[in-house]
């Protein structure tokens, strides 16, 4: 599949695909271990309330849609977009945790100490740093950017980087409307649709029916996924 992103209908390639796949694989391991006690929320009431098996099936569909160009783009819903965003929300949680706990690691544990920051570095260099450099010419350099590196403890900048990368996929954060105005799950009226641009079929309170076998297959495929060059 491909995805209707803010940059057009496309699938992820190169370092963008590598980052997304790695984050997704870590995220499914996390939700399997944590069960219902997740610290990661997308702000979509429906996706966030899904069972582990339902989440895995949704995440598998999102991964297929973003990494495989062979199939027609899916119709986007709040649940599907929330699932696609989940790896970014997961990365934010891990970065906050990593930075807050970095003093607990010894010097010979550097690979673990900066693991999530370094996982973002190539994507930062390719997609975000050029935006920073362009902004310097117009607005001047921000002090916090001057000595930014893959060891930076500046959580605000790291979250800004993740948001830049997510914005390459999402137009906005429409799925969060289900938390702000849950009544819309009962249906979007035509006037609201015209005002916001949300399609009447975008909001759904339905989750997929999934068997244990289907979830197991989806989980295995996510974990063993290989990118095709």
PDB file of C-alpha atoms in Angstrom:
ATOM      1  CA  UNK A   1       0.000   0.000   0.000  1.00  0.00           C
ATOM      2  CA  UNK A   2       0.904   3.656  -0.066  1.00  0.00           C
ATOM      3  CA  UNK A   3      -0.276   6.478   2.167  1.00  0.00           C
ATOM      4  CA  UNK A   4      -1.910   9.839   1.509  1.00  0.00           C
ATOM      5  CA  UNK A   5       0.746  11.903   3.265  1.00  0.00           C
ATOM      6  CA  UNK A   6       1.226  15.658   3.566  1.00  0.00           C
ATOM      7  CA  UNK A   7       3.902  15.268   0.842  1.00  0.00           C
ATOM      8  CA  UNK A   8       1.613  13.360  -1.510  1.00  0.00           C
ATOM      9  CA  UNK A   9       0.646   9.741  -2.033  1.00  0.00           C
ATOM     10  CA  UNK A  10       3.818   7.795  -1.320  1.00  0.00           C
ATOM     11  CA  UNK A  11       5.521   5.043   0.647  1.00  0.00           C
ATOM     12  CA  UNK A  12       8.457   5.650   2.969  1.00  0.00           C
ATOM     13  CA  UNK A  13      11.948   5.100   1.614  1.00  0.00           C
ATOM     14  CA  UNK A  14      15.557   5.115   2.823  1.00  0.00           C
ATOM     15  CA  UNK A  15      16.370   6.388   6.315  1.00  0.00           C
ATOM     16  CA  UNK A  16      12.747   7.449   6.832  1.00  0.00           C
ATOM     17  CA  UNK A  17      11.572   3.870   6.286  1.00  0.00           C
ATOM     18  CA  UNK A  18      14.381   2.468   8.442  1.00  0.00           C
ATOM     19  CA  UNK A  19      13.501   4.727  11.369  1.00  0.00           C
ATOM     20  CA  UNK A  20       9.790   3.986  11.099  1.00  0.00           C
ATOM     21  CA  UNK A  21      10.282   0.226  10.903  1.00  0.00           C
ATOM     22  CA  UNK A  22      12.721   0.153  13.834  1.00  0.00           C
ATOM     23  CA  UNK A  23      10.366   2.269  15.951  1.00  0.00           C
ATOM     24  CA  UNK A  24       7.390   0.065  15.042  1.00  0.00           C
ATOM     25  CA  UNK A  25       9.238  -3.132  15.918  1.00  0.00           C
ATOM     26  CA  UNK A  26      10.248  -1.728  19.308  1.00  0.00           C
ATOM     27  CA  UNK A  27       6.729  -0.411  19.878  1.00  0.00           C
ATOM     28  CA  UNK A  28       5.020  -3.784  19.381  1.00  0.00           C
ATOM     29  CA  UNK A  29       7.461  -5.421  21.799  1.00  0.00           C
ATOM     30  CA  UNK A  30       6.586  -2.688  24.283  1.00  0.00           C
ATOM     31  CA  UNK A  31       2.800  -3.114  24.037  1.00  0.00           C
ATOM     32  CA  UNK A  32       3.107  -6.906  24.314  1.00  0.00           C
ATOM     33  CA  UNK A  33       5.043  -6.564  27.578  1.00  0.00           C
ATOM     34  CA  UNK A  34       2.973  -3.714  29.025  1.00  0.00           C
ATOM     35  CA  UNK A  35      -0.505  -4.894  28.081  1.00  0.00           C
ATOM     36  CA  UNK A  36      -3.071  -2.325  29.214  1.00  0.00           C
ATOM     37  CA  UNK A  37      -0.525  -0.361  31.285  1.00  0.00           C
ATOM     38  CA  UNK A  38       0.853   1.697  28.410  1.00  0.00           C
ATOM     39  CA  UNK A  39       2.550   5.039  28.983  1.00  0.00           C
ATOM     40  CA  UNK A  40       2.134   5.804  25.264  1.00  0.00           C
ATOM     41  CA  UNK A  41      -1.101   7.392  24.084  1.00  0.00           C
ATOM     42  CA  UNK A  42      -2.083   8.705  20.663  1.00  0.00           C
ATOM     43  CA  UNK A  43      -5.068  10.731  22.010  1.00  0.00           C
ATOM     44  CA  UNK A  44      -7.455   8.701  19.876  1.00  0.00           C
ATOM     45  CA  UNK A  45      -9.962   7.201  22.299  1.00  0.00           C
ATOM     46  CA  UNK A  46     -10.647   4.191  20.099  1.00  0.00           C
ATOM     47  CA  UNK A  47      -7.108   3.104  19.219  1.00  0.00           C
ATOM     48  CA  UNK A  48      -5.876   3.732  22.760  1.00  0.00           C
ATOM     49  CA  UNK A  49      -8.655   1.513  24.158  1.00  0.00           C
ATOM     50  CA  UNK A  50      -7.977  -1.357  21.730  1.00  0.00           C
ATOM     51  CA  UNK A  51      -6.747  -4.728  22.940  1.00  0.00           C
ATOM     52  CA  UNK A  52      -3.184  -5.853  22.282  1.00  0.00           C
ATOM     53  CA  UNK A  53      -4.346  -8.086  19.445  1.00  0.00           C
ATOM     54  CA  UNK A  54      -6.377  -5.295  17.837  1.00  0.00           C
ATOM     55  CA  UNK A  55      -3.476  -2.866  18.116  1.00  0.00           C
ATOM     56  CA  UNK A  56      -1.112  -5.352  16.483  1.00  0.00           C
ATOM     57  CA  UNK A  57      -3.463  -5.853  13.533  1.00  0.00           C
ATOM     58  CA  UNK A  58      -3.877  -2.084  13.074  1.00  0.00           C
ATOM     59  CA  UNK A  59      -0.133  -1.463  13.373  1.00  0.00           C
ATOM     60  CA  UNK A  60       0.581  -4.206  10.826  1.00  0.00           C
ATOM     61  CA  UNK A  61      -1.807  -2.577   8.368  1.00  0.00           C
ATOM     62  CA  UNK A  62      -0.178   0.811   8.913  1.00  0.00           C
ATOM     63  CA  UNK A  63       3.289  -0.628   8.396  1.00  0.00           C
ATOM     64  CA  UNK A  64       2.150  -2.315   5.178  1.00  0.00           C
ATOM     65  CA  UNK A  65       0.546   0.906   3.956  1.00  0.00           C
ATOM     66  CA  UNK A  66       3.636   3.007   4.629  1.00  0.00           C
ATOM     67  CA  UNK A  67       6.316   0.598   3.392  1.00  0.00           C
ATOM     68  CA  UNK A  68       4.715  -1.309   0.520  1.00  0.00           C
ATOM     69  CA  UNK A  69       3.917   0.670  -2.646  1.00  0.00           C
ATOM     70  CA  UNK A  70       2.101  -2.111  -4.523  1.00  0.00           C
ATOM     71  CA  UNK A  71      -1.431  -1.687  -3.159  1.00  0.00           C
ATOM     72  CA  UNK A  72      -3.888   1.218  -3.317  1.00  0.00           C
ATOM     73  CA  UNK A  73      -3.768   3.695  -0.418  1.00  0.00           C
ATOM     74  CA  UNK A  74      -6.240   2.908   2.385  1.00  0.00           C
ATOM     75  CA  UNK A  75      -9.097   5.217   3.306  1.00  0.00           C
ATOM     76  CA  UNK A  76      -7.887   7.081   6.363  1.00  0.00           C
ATOM     77  CA  UNK A  77      -9.793   6.971   9.644  1.00  0.00           C
ATOM     78  CA  UNK A  78      -9.020   8.228  13.126  1.00  0.00           C
ATOM     79  CA  UNK A  79      -8.068   4.699  14.193  1.00  0.00           C
ATOM     80  CA  UNK A  80      -5.764   4.054  11.246  1.00  0.00           C
ATOM     81  CA  UNK A  81      -4.000   7.408  11.551  1.00  0.00           C
ATOM     82  CA  UNK A  82      -3.604   6.980  15.306  1.00  0.00           C
ATOM     83  CA  UNK A  83      -2.020   3.588  14.668  1.00  0.00           C
ATOM     84  CA  UNK A  84       0.365   5.079  12.120  1.00  0.00           C
ATOM     85  CA  UNK A  85       1.330   7.780  14.607  1.00  0.00           C
ATOM     86  CA  UNK A  86       1.889   5.320  17.472  1.00  0.00           C
ATOM     87  CA  UNK A  87       5.621   4.700  16.709  1.00  0.00           C
ATOM     88  CA  UNK A  88       6.267   8.453  16.935  1.00  0.00           C
ATOM     89  CA  UNK A  89       4.445   8.662  20.269  1.00  0.00           C
ATOM     90  CA  UNK A  90       6.494   5.677  21.411  1.00  0.00           C
ATOM     91  CA  UNK A  91       9.760   7.400  20.427  1.00  0.00           C
ATOM     92  CA  UNK A  92       8.793  10.497  22.423  1.00  0.00           C
ATOM     93  CA  UNK A  93       8.193   8.374  25.496  1.00  0.00           C
ATOM     94  CA  UNK A  94      11.496   6.540  25.095  1.00  0.00           C
ATOM     95  CA  UNK A  95      13.452   9.752  24.570  1.00  0.00           C
ATOM     96  CA  UNK A  96      12.002  11.321  27.702  1.00  0.00           C
ATOM     97  CA  UNK A  97      12.899   8.170  29.609  1.00  0.00           C
ATOM     98  CA  UNK A  98      16.389   7.967  28.091  1.00  0.00           C
ATOM     99  CA  UNK A  99      17.269  11.567  28.866  1.00  0.00           C
ATOM    100  CA  UNK A 100      15.902  11.480  32.402  1.00  0.00           C
ATOM    101  CA  UNK A 101      17.875   8.301  33.188  1.00  0.00           C
ATOM    102  CA  UNK A 102      21.136   8.971  31.321  1.00  0.00           C
ATOM    103  CA  UNK A 103      23.108   9.609  34.520  1.00  0.00           C
ATOM    104  CA  UNK A 104      22.398   6.035  35.593  1.00  0.00           C
ATOM    105  CA  UNK A 105      24.496   4.576  32.761  1.00  0.00           C
ATOM    106  CA  UNK A 106      28.250   4.133  32.961  1.00  0.00           C
ATOM    107  CA  UNK A 107      30.624   5.449  30.287  1.00  0.00           C
ATOM    108  CA  UNK A 108      31.131   1.990  28.784  1.00  0.00           C
ATOM    109  CA  UNK A 109      27.350   1.689  28.224  1.00  0.00           C
ATOM    110  CA  UNK A 110      27.249   4.545  25.728  1.00  0.00           C
ATOM    111  CA  UNK A 111      25.391   2.541  23.073  1.00  0.00           C
ATOM    112  CA  UNK A 112      22.479   2.130  25.480  1.00  0.00           C
ATOM    113  CA  UNK A 113      22.765   5.574  27.034  1.00  0.00           C
ATOM    114  CA  UNK A 114      22.119   7.388  23.722  1.00  0.00           C
ATOM    115  CA  UNK A 115      20.354   4.628  21.787  1.00  0.00           C
ATOM    116  CA  UNK A 116      17.094   6.387  20.880  1.00  0.00           C
ATOM    117  CA  UNK A 117      18.757   9.730  20.168  1.00  0.00           C
ATOM    118  CA  UNK A 118      21.168   8.028  17.803  1.00  0.00           C
ATOM    119  CA  UNK A 119      18.347   6.098  16.127  1.00  0.00           C
ATOM    120  CA  UNK A 120      16.923   9.471  15.058  1.00  0.00           C
ATOM    121  CA  UNK A 121      20.184  11.028  13.922  1.00  0.00           C
ATOM    122  CA  UNK A 122      20.268  10.019  10.243  1.00  0.00           C
ATOM    123  CA  UNK A 123      16.662  11.123   9.725  1.00  0.00           C
ATOM    124  CA  UNK A 124      17.428  14.377  11.551  1.00  0.00           C
ATOM    125  CA  UNK A 125      20.431  15.052   9.300  1.00  0.00           C
ATOM    126  CA  UNK A 126      18.493  14.368   6.109  1.00  0.00           C
ATOM    127  CA  UNK A 127      15.121  15.974   6.808  1.00  0.00           C
ATOM    128  CA  UNK A 128      15.311  18.329   9.787  1.00  0.00           C
ATOM    129  CA  UNK A 129      18.769  19.910   9.860  1.00  0.00           C
ATOM    130  CA  UNK A 130      18.253  21.496   6.394  1.00  0.00           C
ATOM    131  CA  UNK A 131      15.116  23.210   7.763  1.00  0.00           C
ATOM    132  CA  UNK A 132      17.080  24.485  10.743  1.00  0.00           C
ATOM    133  CA  UNK A 133      19.826  25.810   8.474  1.00  0.00           C
ATOM    134  CA  UNK A 134      17.288  27.535   6.218  1.00  0.00           C
ATOM    135  CA  UNK A 135      15.698  29.149   9.277  1.00  0.00           C
ATOM    136  CA  UNK A 136      19.093  30.452  10.441  1.00  0.00           C
ATOM    137  CA  UNK A 137      19.375  32.611   7.317  1.00  0.00           C
ATOM    138  CA  UNK A 138      15.998  34.224   8.008  1.00  0.00           C
ATOM    139  CA  UNK A 139      15.716  34.297  11.792  1.00  0.00           C
ATOM    140  CA  UNK A 140      19.207  33.604  13.129  1.00  0.00           C
ATOM    141  CA  UNK A 141      20.426  30.532  14.975  1.00  0.00           C
ATOM    142  CA  UNK A 142      18.674  29.466  18.143  1.00  0.00           C
ATOM    143  CA  UNK A 143      21.113  29.104  21.012  1.00  0.00           C
ATOM    144  CA  UNK A 144      19.982  25.566  21.797  1.00  0.00           C
ATOM    145  CA  UNK A 145      20.757  24.432  18.225  1.00  0.00           C
ATOM    146  CA  UNK A 146      24.361  25.668  18.250  1.00  0.00           C
ATOM    147  CA  UNK A 147      25.880  22.645  20.007  1.00  0.00           C
ATOM    148  CA  UNK A 148      23.171  20.110  19.209  1.00  0.00           C
ATOM    149  CA  UNK A 149      24.467  16.544  18.867  1.00  0.00           C
ATOM    150  CA  UNK A 150      23.304  12.947  19.217  1.00  0.00           C
ATOM    151  CA  UNK A 151      24.071  13.272  22.940  1.00  0.00           C
ATOM    152  CA  UNK A 152      21.947  16.365  23.505  1.00  0.00           C
ATOM    153  CA  UNK A 153      19.729  16.202  26.607  1.00  0.00           C
ATOM    154  CA  UNK A 154      17.376  18.854  25.183  1.00  0.00           C
ATOM    155  CA  UNK A 155      14.072  16.949  25.147  1.00  0.00           C
ATOM    156  CA  UNK A 156      12.182  19.859  23.583  1.00  0.00           C
ATOM    157  CA  UNK A 157      14.432  19.770  20.511  1.00  0.00           C
ATOM    158  CA  UNK A 158      14.176  15.989  20.188  1.00  0.00           C
ATOM    159  CA  UNK A 159      10.384  16.171  20.374  1.00  0.00           C
ATOM    160  CA  UNK A 160      10.450  18.948  17.780  1.00  0.00           C
ATOM    161  CA  UNK A 161      12.489  16.654  15.513  1.00  0.00           C
ATOM    162  CA  UNK A 162       9.981  13.824  15.931  1.00  0.00           C
ATOM    163  CA  UNK A 163       7.130  16.214  15.137  1.00  0.00           C
ATOM    164  CA  UNK A 164       8.938  17.345  11.947  1.00  0.00           C
ATOM    165  CA  UNK A 165       9.303  13.715  10.879  1.00  0.00           C
ATOM    166  CA  UNK A 166       5.680  12.915  11.701  1.00  0.00           C
ATOM    167  CA  UNK A 167       4.573  15.976   9.727  1.00  0.00           C
ATOM    168  CA  UNK A 168       6.099  14.402   6.624  1.00  0.00           C
ATOM    169  CA  UNK A 169       3.269  11.857   6.895  1.00  0.00           C
ATOM    170  CA  UNK A 170       0.363  13.590   8.613  1.00  0.00           C
ATOM    171  CA  UNK A 171      -1.394  16.774   7.547  1.00  0.00           C
ATOM    172  CA  UNK A 172      -2.410  17.449  11.128  1.00  0.00           C
ATOM    173  CA  UNK A 173      -3.588  15.484  14.167  1.00  0.00           C
ATOM    174  CA  UNK A 174      -7.216  14.886  13.192  1.00  0.00           C
ATOM    175  CA  UNK A 175      -7.460  11.619  15.135  1.00  0.00           C
ATOM    176  CA  UNK A 176      -7.138  13.540  18.413  1.00  0.00           C
ATOM    177  CA  UNK A 177     -10.598  15.011  17.808  1.00  0.00           C
ATOM    178  CA  UNK A 178     -12.032  11.822  19.304  1.00  0.00           C
ATOM    179  CA  UNK A 179     -10.624  12.891  22.687  1.00  0.00           C
ATOM    180  CA  UNK A 180     -11.443  16.590  22.334  1.00  0.00           C
ATOM    181  CA  UNK A 181     -14.972  16.019  21.031  1.00  0.00           C
ATOM    182  CA  UNK A 182     -15.928  12.346  21.569  1.00  0.00           C
ATOM    183  CA  UNK A 183     -19.477  13.036  20.389  1.00  0.00           C
ATOM    184  CA  UNK A 184     -18.094  13.113  16.844  1.00  0.00           C
ATOM    185  CA  UNK A 185     -17.653   9.349  17.081  1.00  0.00           C
ATOM    186  CA  UNK A 186     -21.431   9.175  16.595  1.00  0.00           C
ATOM    187  CA  UNK A 187     -21.018  10.840  13.208  1.00  0.00           C
ATOM    188  CA  UNK A 188     -19.718  14.043  11.632  1.00  0.00           C
ATOM    189  CA  UNK A 189     -22.435  16.424  10.494  1.00  0.00           C
ATOM    190  CA  UNK A 190     -22.139  17.979   7.040  1.00  0.00           C
ATOM    191  CA  UNK A 191     -21.571  21.515   8.387  1.00  0.00           C
ATOM    192  CA  UNK A 192     -18.694  20.324  10.590  1.00  0.00           C
ATOM    193  CA  UNK A 193     -17.242  18.363   7.681  1.00  0.00           C
ATOM    194  CA  UNK A 194     -17.234  21.461   5.466  1.00  0.00           C
ATOM    195  CA  UNK A 195     -15.726  23.592   8.246  1.00  0.00           C
ATOM    196  CA  UNK A 196     -12.886  21.221   9.151  1.00  0.00           C
ATOM    197  CA  UNK A 197     -12.334  19.241   5.964  1.00  0.00           C
ATOM    198  CA  UNK A 198     -12.929  15.981   7.816  1.00  0.00           C
ATOM    199  CA  UNK A 199     -14.750  13.433   5.701  1.00  0.00           C
ATOM    200  CA  UNK A 200     -17.971  12.090   7.169  1.00  0.00           C
ATOM    201  CA  UNK A 201     -16.472   8.590   7.101  1.00  0.00           C
ATOM    202  CA  UNK A 202     -13.224   9.606   8.821  1.00  0.00           C
ATOM    203  CA  UNK A 203     -14.427   9.100  12.396  1.00  0.00           C
ATOM    204  CA  UNK A 204     -15.121   5.542  13.471  1.00  0.00           C
ATOM    205  CA  UNK A 205     -15.704   3.876  16.817  1.00  0.00           C
ATOM    206  CA  UNK A 206     -15.144   0.432  15.354  1.00  0.00           C
ATOM    207  CA  UNK A 207     -12.160  -1.830  15.949  1.00  0.00           C
ATOM    208  CA  UNK A 208     -11.226  -4.905  13.890  1.00  0.00           C
ATOM    209  CA  UNK A 209     -12.310  -8.344  14.961  1.00  0.00           C
ATOM    210  CA  UNK A 210      -9.155 -10.387  15.250  1.00  0.00           C
ATOM    211  CA  UNK A 211      -8.341 -13.955  16.209  1.00  0.00           C
ATOM    212  CA  UNK A 212      -5.331 -14.975  18.249  1.00  0.00           C
ATOM    213  CA  UNK A 213      -3.861 -16.602  15.144  1.00  0.00           C
ATOM    214  CA  UNK A 214      -4.261 -13.444  13.040  1.00  0.00           C
ATOM    215  CA  UNK A 215      -2.623 -11.332  15.733  1.00  0.00           C
ATOM    216  CA  UNK A 216       0.227 -13.816  16.105  1.00  0.00           C
ATOM    217  CA  UNK A 217       0.883 -13.780  12.353  1.00  0.00           C
ATOM    218  CA  UNK A 218       0.796  -9.975  12.206  1.00  0.00           C
ATOM    219  CA  UNK A 219       3.154  -9.704  15.187  1.00  0.00           C
ATOM    220  CA  UNK A 220       5.606 -12.174  13.647  1.00  0.00           C
ATOM    221  CA  UNK A 221       5.586 -10.317  10.320  1.00  0.00           C
ATOM    222  CA  UNK A 222       6.277  -6.973  12.008  1.00  0.00           C
ATOM    223  CA  UNK A 223       9.172  -8.412  13.982  1.00  0.00           C
ATOM    224  CA  UNK A 224      10.782 -10.099  10.979  1.00  0.00           C
ATOM    225  CA  UNK A 225      10.056  -7.305   8.459  1.00  0.00           C
ATOM    226  CA  UNK A 226      12.915  -6.542   6.097  1.00  0.00           C
ATOM    227  CA  UNK A 227      13.148  -3.464   3.945  1.00  0.00           C
ATOM    228  CA  UNK A 228      13.547  -3.999   0.207  1.00  0.00           C
ATOM    229  CA  UNK A 229      16.219  -1.771  -1.313  1.00  0.00           C
TER     230      UNK A 229
END
